[in-house]
PDB file of C-alpha atoms in Angstrom:
ATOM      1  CA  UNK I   1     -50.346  -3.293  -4.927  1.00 42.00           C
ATOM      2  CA  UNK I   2     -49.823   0.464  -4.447  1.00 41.00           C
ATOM      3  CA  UNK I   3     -48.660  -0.639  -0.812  1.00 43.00           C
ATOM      4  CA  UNK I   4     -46.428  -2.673  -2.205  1.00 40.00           C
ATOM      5  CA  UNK I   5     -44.203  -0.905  -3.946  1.00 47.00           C
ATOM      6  CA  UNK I   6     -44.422   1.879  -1.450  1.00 47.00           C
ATOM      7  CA  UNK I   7     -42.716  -1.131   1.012  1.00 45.00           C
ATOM      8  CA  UNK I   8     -40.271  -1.796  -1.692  1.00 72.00           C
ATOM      9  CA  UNK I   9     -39.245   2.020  -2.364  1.00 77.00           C
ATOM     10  CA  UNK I  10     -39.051   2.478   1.460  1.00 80.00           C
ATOM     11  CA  UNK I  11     -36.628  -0.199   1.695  1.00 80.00           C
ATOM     12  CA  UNK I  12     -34.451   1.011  -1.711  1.00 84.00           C
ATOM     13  CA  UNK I  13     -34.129   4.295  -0.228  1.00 88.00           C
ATOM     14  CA  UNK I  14     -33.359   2.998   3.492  1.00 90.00           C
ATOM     15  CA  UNK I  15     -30.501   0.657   1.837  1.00 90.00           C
ATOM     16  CA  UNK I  16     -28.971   3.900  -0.358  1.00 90.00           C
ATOM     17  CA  UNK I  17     -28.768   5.934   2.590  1.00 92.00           C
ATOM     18  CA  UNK I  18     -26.973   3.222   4.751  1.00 94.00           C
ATOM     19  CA  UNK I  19     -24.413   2.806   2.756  1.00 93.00           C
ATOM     20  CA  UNK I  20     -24.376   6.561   1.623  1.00 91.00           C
ATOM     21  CA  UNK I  21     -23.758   6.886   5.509  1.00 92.00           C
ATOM     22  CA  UNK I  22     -21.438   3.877   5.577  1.00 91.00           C
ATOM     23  CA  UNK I  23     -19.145   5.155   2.975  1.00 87.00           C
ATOM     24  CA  UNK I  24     -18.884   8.818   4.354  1.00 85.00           C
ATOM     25  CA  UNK I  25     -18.286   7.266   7.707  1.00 87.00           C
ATOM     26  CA  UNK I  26     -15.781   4.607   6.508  1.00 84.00           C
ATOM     27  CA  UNK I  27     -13.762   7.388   4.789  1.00 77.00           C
ATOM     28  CA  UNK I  28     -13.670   9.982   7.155  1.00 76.00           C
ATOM     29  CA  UNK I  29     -13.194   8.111  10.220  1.00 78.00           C
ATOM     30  CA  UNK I  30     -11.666   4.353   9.455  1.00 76.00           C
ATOM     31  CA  UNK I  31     -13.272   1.143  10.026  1.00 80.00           C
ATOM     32  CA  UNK I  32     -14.114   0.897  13.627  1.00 84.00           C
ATOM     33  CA  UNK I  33     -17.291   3.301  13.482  1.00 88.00           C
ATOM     34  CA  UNK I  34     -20.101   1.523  15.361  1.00 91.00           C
ATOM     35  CA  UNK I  35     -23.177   0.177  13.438  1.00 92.00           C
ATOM     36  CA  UNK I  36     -25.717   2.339  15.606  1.00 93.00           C
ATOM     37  CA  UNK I  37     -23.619   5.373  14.352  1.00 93.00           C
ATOM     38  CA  UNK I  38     -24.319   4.380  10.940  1.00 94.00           C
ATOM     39  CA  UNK I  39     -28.071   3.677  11.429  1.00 93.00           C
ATOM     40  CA  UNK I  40     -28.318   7.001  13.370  1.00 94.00           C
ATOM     41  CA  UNK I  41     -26.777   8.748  10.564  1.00 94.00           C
ATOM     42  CA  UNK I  42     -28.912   7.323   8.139  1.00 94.00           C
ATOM     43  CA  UNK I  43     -31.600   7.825   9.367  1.00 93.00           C
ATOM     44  CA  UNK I  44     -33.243   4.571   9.826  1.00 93.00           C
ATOM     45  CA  UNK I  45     -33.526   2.305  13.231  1.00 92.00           C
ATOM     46  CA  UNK I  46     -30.824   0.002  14.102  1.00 92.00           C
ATOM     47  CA  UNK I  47     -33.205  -2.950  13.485  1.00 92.00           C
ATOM     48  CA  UNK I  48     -33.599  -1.948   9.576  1.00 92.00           C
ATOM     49  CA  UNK I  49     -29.906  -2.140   9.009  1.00 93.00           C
ATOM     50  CA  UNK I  50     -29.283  -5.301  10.240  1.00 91.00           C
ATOM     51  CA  UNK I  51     -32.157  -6.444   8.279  1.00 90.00           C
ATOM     52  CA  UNK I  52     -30.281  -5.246   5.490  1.00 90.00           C
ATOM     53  CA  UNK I  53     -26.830  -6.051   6.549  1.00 91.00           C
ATOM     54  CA  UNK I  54     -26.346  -8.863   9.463  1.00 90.00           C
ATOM     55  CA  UNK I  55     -22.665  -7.884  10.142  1.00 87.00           C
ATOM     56  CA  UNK I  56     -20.343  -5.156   9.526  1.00 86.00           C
ATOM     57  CA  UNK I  57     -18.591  -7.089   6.887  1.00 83.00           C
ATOM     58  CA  UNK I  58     -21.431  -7.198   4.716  1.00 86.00           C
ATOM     59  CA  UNK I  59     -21.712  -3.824   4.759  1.00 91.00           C
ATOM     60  CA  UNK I  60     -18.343  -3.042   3.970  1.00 85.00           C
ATOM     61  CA  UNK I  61     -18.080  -5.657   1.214  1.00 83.00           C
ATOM     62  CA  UNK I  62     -21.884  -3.930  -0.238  1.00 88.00           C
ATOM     63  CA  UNK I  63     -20.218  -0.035   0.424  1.00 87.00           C
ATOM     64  CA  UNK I  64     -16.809  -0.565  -1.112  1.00 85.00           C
ATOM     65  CA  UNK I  65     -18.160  -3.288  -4.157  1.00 85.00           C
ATOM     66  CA  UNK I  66     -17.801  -0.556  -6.939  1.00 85.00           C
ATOM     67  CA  UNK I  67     -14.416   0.243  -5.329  1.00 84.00           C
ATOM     68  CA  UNK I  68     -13.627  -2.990  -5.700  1.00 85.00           C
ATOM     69  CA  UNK I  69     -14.324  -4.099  -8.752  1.00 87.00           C
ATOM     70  CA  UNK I  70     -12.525  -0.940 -10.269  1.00 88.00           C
ATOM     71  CA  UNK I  71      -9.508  -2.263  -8.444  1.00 89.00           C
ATOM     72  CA  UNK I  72      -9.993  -5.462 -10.391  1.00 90.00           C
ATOM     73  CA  UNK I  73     -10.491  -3.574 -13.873  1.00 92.00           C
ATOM     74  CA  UNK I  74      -7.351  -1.341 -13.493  1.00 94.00           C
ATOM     75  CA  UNK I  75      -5.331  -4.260 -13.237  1.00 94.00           C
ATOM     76  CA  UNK I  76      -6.642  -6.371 -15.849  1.00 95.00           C
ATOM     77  CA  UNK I  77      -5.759  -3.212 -17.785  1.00 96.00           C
ATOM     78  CA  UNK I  78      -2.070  -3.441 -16.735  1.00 96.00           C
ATOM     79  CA  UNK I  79      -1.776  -7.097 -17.592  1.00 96.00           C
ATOM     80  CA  UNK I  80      -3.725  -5.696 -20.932  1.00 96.00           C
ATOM     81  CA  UNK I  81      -0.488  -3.923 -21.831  1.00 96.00           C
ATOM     82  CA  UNK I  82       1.667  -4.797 -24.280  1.00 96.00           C
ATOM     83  CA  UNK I  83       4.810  -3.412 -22.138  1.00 97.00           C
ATOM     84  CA  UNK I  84       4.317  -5.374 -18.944  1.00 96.00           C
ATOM     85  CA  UNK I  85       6.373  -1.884 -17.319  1.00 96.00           C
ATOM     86  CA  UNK I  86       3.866   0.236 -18.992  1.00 96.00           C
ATOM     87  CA  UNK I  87       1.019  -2.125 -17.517  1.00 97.00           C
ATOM     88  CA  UNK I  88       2.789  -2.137 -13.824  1.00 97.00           C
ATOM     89  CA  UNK I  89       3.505   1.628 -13.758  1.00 96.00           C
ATOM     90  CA  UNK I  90      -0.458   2.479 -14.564  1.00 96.00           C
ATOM     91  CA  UNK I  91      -1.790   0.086 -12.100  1.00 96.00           C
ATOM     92  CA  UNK I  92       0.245   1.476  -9.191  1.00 96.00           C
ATOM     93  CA  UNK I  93      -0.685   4.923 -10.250  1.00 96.00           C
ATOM     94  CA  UNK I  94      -4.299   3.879 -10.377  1.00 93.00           C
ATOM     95  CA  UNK I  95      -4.996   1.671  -7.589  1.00 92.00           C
ATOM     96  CA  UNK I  96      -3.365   4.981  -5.345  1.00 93.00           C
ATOM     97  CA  UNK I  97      -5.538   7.318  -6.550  1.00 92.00           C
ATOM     98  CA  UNK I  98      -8.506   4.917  -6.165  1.00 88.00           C
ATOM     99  CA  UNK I  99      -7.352   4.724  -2.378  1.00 85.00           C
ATOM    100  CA  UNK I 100      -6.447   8.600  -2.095  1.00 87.00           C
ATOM    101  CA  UNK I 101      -9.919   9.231  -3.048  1.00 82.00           C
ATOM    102  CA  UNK I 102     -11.931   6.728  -0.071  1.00 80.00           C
ATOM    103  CA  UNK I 103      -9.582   6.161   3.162  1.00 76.00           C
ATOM    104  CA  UNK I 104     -12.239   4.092   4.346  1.00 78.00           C
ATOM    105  CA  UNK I 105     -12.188   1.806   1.468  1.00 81.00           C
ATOM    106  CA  UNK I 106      -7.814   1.885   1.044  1.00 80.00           C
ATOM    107  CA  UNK I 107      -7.808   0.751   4.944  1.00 77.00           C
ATOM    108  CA  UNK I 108     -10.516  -2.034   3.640  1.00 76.00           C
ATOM    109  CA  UNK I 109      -8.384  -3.528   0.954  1.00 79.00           C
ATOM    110  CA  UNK I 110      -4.732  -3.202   2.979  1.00 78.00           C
ATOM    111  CA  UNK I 111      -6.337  -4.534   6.342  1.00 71.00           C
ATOM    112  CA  UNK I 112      -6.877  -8.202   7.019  1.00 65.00           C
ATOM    113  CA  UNK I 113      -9.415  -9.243   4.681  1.00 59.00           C
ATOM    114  CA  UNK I 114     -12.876  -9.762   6.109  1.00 56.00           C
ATOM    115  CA  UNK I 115     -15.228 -13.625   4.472  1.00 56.00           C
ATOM    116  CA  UNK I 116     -17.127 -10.720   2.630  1.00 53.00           C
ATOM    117  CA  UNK I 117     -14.061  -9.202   0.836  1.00 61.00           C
ATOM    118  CA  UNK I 118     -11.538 -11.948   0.464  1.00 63.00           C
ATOM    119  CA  UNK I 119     -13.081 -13.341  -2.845  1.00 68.00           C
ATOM    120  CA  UNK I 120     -12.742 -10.049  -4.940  1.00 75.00           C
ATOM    121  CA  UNK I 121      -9.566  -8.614  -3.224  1.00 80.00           C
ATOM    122  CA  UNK I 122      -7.605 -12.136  -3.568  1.00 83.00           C
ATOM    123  CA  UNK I 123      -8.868 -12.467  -7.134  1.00 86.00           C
ATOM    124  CA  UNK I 124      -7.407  -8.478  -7.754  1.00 88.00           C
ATOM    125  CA  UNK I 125      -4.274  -9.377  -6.227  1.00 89.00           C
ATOM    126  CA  UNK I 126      -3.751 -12.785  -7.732  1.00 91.00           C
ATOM    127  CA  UNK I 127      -3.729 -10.960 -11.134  1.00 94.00           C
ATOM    128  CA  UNK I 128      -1.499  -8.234  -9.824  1.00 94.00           C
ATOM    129  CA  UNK I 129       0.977 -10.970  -8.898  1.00 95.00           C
ATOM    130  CA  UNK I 130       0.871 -11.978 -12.271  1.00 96.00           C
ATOM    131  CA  UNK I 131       1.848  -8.653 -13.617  1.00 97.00           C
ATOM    132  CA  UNK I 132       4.367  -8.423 -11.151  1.00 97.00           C
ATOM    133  CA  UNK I 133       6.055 -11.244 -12.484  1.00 97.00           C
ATOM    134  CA  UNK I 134       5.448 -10.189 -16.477  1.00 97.00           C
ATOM    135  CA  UNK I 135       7.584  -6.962 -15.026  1.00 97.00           C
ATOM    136  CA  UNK I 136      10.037  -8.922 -13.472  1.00 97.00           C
ATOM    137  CA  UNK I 137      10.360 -11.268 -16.287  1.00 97.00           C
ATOM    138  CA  UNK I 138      10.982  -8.317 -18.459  1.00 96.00           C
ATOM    139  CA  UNK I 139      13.488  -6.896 -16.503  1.00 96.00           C
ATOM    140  CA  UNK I 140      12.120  -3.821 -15.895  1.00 96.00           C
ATOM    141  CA  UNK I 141      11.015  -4.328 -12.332  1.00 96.00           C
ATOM    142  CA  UNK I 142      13.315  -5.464  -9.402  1.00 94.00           C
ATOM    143  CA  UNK I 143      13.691  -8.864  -8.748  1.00 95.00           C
ATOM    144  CA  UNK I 144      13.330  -8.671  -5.475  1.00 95.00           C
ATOM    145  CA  UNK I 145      10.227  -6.965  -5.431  1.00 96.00           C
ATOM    146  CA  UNK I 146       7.429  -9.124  -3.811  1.00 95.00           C
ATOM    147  CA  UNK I 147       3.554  -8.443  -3.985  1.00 92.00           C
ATOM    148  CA  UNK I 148       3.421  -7.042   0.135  1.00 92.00           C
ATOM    149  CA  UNK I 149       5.690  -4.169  -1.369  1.00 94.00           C
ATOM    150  CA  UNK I 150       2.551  -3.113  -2.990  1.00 93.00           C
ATOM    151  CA  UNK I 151       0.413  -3.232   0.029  1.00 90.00           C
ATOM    152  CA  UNK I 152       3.406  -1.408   1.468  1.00 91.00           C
ATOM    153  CA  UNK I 153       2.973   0.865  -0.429  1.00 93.00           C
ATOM    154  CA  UNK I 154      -0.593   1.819  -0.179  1.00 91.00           C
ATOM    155  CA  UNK I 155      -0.811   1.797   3.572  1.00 89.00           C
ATOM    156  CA  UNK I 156       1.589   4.767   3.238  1.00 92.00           C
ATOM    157  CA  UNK I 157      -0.251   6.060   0.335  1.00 91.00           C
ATOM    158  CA  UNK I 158      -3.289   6.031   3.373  1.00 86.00           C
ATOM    159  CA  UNK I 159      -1.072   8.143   5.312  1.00 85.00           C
ATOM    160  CA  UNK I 160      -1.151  11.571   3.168  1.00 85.00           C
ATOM    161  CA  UNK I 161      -3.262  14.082   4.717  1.00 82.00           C
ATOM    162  CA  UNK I 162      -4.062  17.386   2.366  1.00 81.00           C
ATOM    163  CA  UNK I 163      -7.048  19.809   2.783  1.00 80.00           C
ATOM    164  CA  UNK I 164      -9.000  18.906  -0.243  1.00 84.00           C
ATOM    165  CA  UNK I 165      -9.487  15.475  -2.783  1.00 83.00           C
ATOM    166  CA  UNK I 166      -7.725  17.330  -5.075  1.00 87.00           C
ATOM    167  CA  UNK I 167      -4.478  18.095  -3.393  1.00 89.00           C
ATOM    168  CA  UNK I 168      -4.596  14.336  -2.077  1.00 87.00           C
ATOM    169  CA  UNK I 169      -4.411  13.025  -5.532  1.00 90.00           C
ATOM    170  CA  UNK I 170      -2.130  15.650  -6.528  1.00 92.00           C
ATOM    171  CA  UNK I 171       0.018  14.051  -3.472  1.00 92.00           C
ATOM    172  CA  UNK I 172      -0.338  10.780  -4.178  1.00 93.00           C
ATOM    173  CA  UNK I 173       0.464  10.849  -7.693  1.00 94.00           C
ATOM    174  CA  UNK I 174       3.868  12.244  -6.578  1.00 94.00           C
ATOM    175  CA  UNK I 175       4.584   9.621  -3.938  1.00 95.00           C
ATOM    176  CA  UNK I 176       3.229   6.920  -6.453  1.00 95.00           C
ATOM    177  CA  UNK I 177       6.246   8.178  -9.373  1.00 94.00           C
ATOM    178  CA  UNK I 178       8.716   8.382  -6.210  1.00 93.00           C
ATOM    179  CA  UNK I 179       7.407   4.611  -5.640  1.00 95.00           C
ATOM    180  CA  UNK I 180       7.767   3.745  -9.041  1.00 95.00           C
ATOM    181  CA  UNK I 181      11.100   5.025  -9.005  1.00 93.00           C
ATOM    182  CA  UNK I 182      12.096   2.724  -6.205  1.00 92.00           C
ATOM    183  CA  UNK I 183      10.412  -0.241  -8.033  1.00 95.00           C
ATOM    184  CA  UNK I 184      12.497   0.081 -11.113  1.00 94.00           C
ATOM    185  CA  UNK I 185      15.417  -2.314 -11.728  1.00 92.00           C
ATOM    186  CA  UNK I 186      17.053   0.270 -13.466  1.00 86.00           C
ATOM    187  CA  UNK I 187      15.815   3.756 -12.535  1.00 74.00           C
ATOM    188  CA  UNK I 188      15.240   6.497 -14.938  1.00 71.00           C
ATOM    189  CA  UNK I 189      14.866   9.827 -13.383  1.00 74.00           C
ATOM    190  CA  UNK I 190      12.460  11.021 -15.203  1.00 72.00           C
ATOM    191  CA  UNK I 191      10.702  14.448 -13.416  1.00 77.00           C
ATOM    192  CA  UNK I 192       8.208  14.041 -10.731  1.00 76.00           C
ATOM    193  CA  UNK I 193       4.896  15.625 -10.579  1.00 82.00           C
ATOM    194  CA  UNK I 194       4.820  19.078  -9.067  1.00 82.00           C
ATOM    195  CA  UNK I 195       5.343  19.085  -5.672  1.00 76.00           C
ATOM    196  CA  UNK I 196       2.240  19.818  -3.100  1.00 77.00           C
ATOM    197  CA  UNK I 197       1.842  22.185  -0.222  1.00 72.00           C
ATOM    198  CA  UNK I 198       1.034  19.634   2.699  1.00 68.00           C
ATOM    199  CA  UNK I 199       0.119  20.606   6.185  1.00 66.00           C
ATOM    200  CA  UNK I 200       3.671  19.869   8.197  1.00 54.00           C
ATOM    201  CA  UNK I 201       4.465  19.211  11.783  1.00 54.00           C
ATOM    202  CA  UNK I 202       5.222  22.558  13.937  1.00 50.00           C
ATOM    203  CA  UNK I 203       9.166  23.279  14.343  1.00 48.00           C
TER     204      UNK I 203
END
């Protein structure tokens, strides 16, 4: 028995570290990092993580699941709103800082979905759609605004570099009130966030 649940702590902590690896890997480097890489940096033989996760898409949809289903919270929270503006202006601000904070995962969700992530990430955006159209409906939100505008607009959310988390969200909520801005049928100009000191290109 004691064997036992030796086998089945061995495997637990062979499965966290995997996709501890996996998610530091994903983040820091994009999607495209080989499977041996991961095993090597966790620690474990290549066997063992194919034993836990046949394909690469497994893994991602396992390492980004929390991610995931907090996209699919925040925007059940926007339709939530009574202002369908109100509920559209905190999603985008949400779902960028969710992003800002795991590259690996914000390349996951704006990429061609994988069989492993399509159920989740079609269900989050079928329900953004729907707010999208609550907004529109309203008037608050251009009509010509379409749902890819929002994938749009997290790709270049991806493409903020700053030299810690916290200056990347500080970023990112200034591009997403720019966005926002942009998204408005009518817009107000209300003040952005501070601005951030961002590395920039040599002159």
């Amino acid at each position: 028995m004691t064997d036992q649940v030796s086998l089945r702590s061995d495997a637990r902590d062979n499965r966290s570290r995997i996709l501890a690896a996996a998610r530091l890997a994903f983040a820091t480097e994009g999607l495209d990092v080989p499977l041996r890489e991961i095993a090597r940096r966790a620690q474990v033989g290549v066997a063992t993580l194919y034993r836990r996760f046949p394909t690469k898409e497994a893994l991602l949809a396992e390492a980004f699941a929390e991610q995931m289903a907090l996209c699919s919270s925040v925007v059940r929270e926007g339709l939530a709103a009574e202002d369908p503006w109100d509920g559209f202006r905190l999603v985008i601000e949400r779902l960028m800082e969710v992003h800002a904070l795991d590259r690996g995962f914000a390349r996951a969700f704006t990429s061609p979905p994988s069989p492993y992530l399509t159920a989740d990430r079609d269900t989050t955006l079928r329900l953004l759609l729907e707010l999208i159209r609550r907004a529109q409906a309203a008037g608050a939100l251009r009509a010509d605004f379409v749902l890819e505008d929002v994938i749009l607009a997290l790709m270049a959310n991806d493409g903020i570099r700053a030299e810690s988390p916290r200056l990347r969200v500080a970023a990112t909520r200034r591009f997403a009130a720019l966005m926002l801005q942009s998204f408005q049928a009518d817009p107000v100009r209300a003040p952005l966030p501070p601005p951030v000191r961002l590395p920039l290109p040599a002159r």
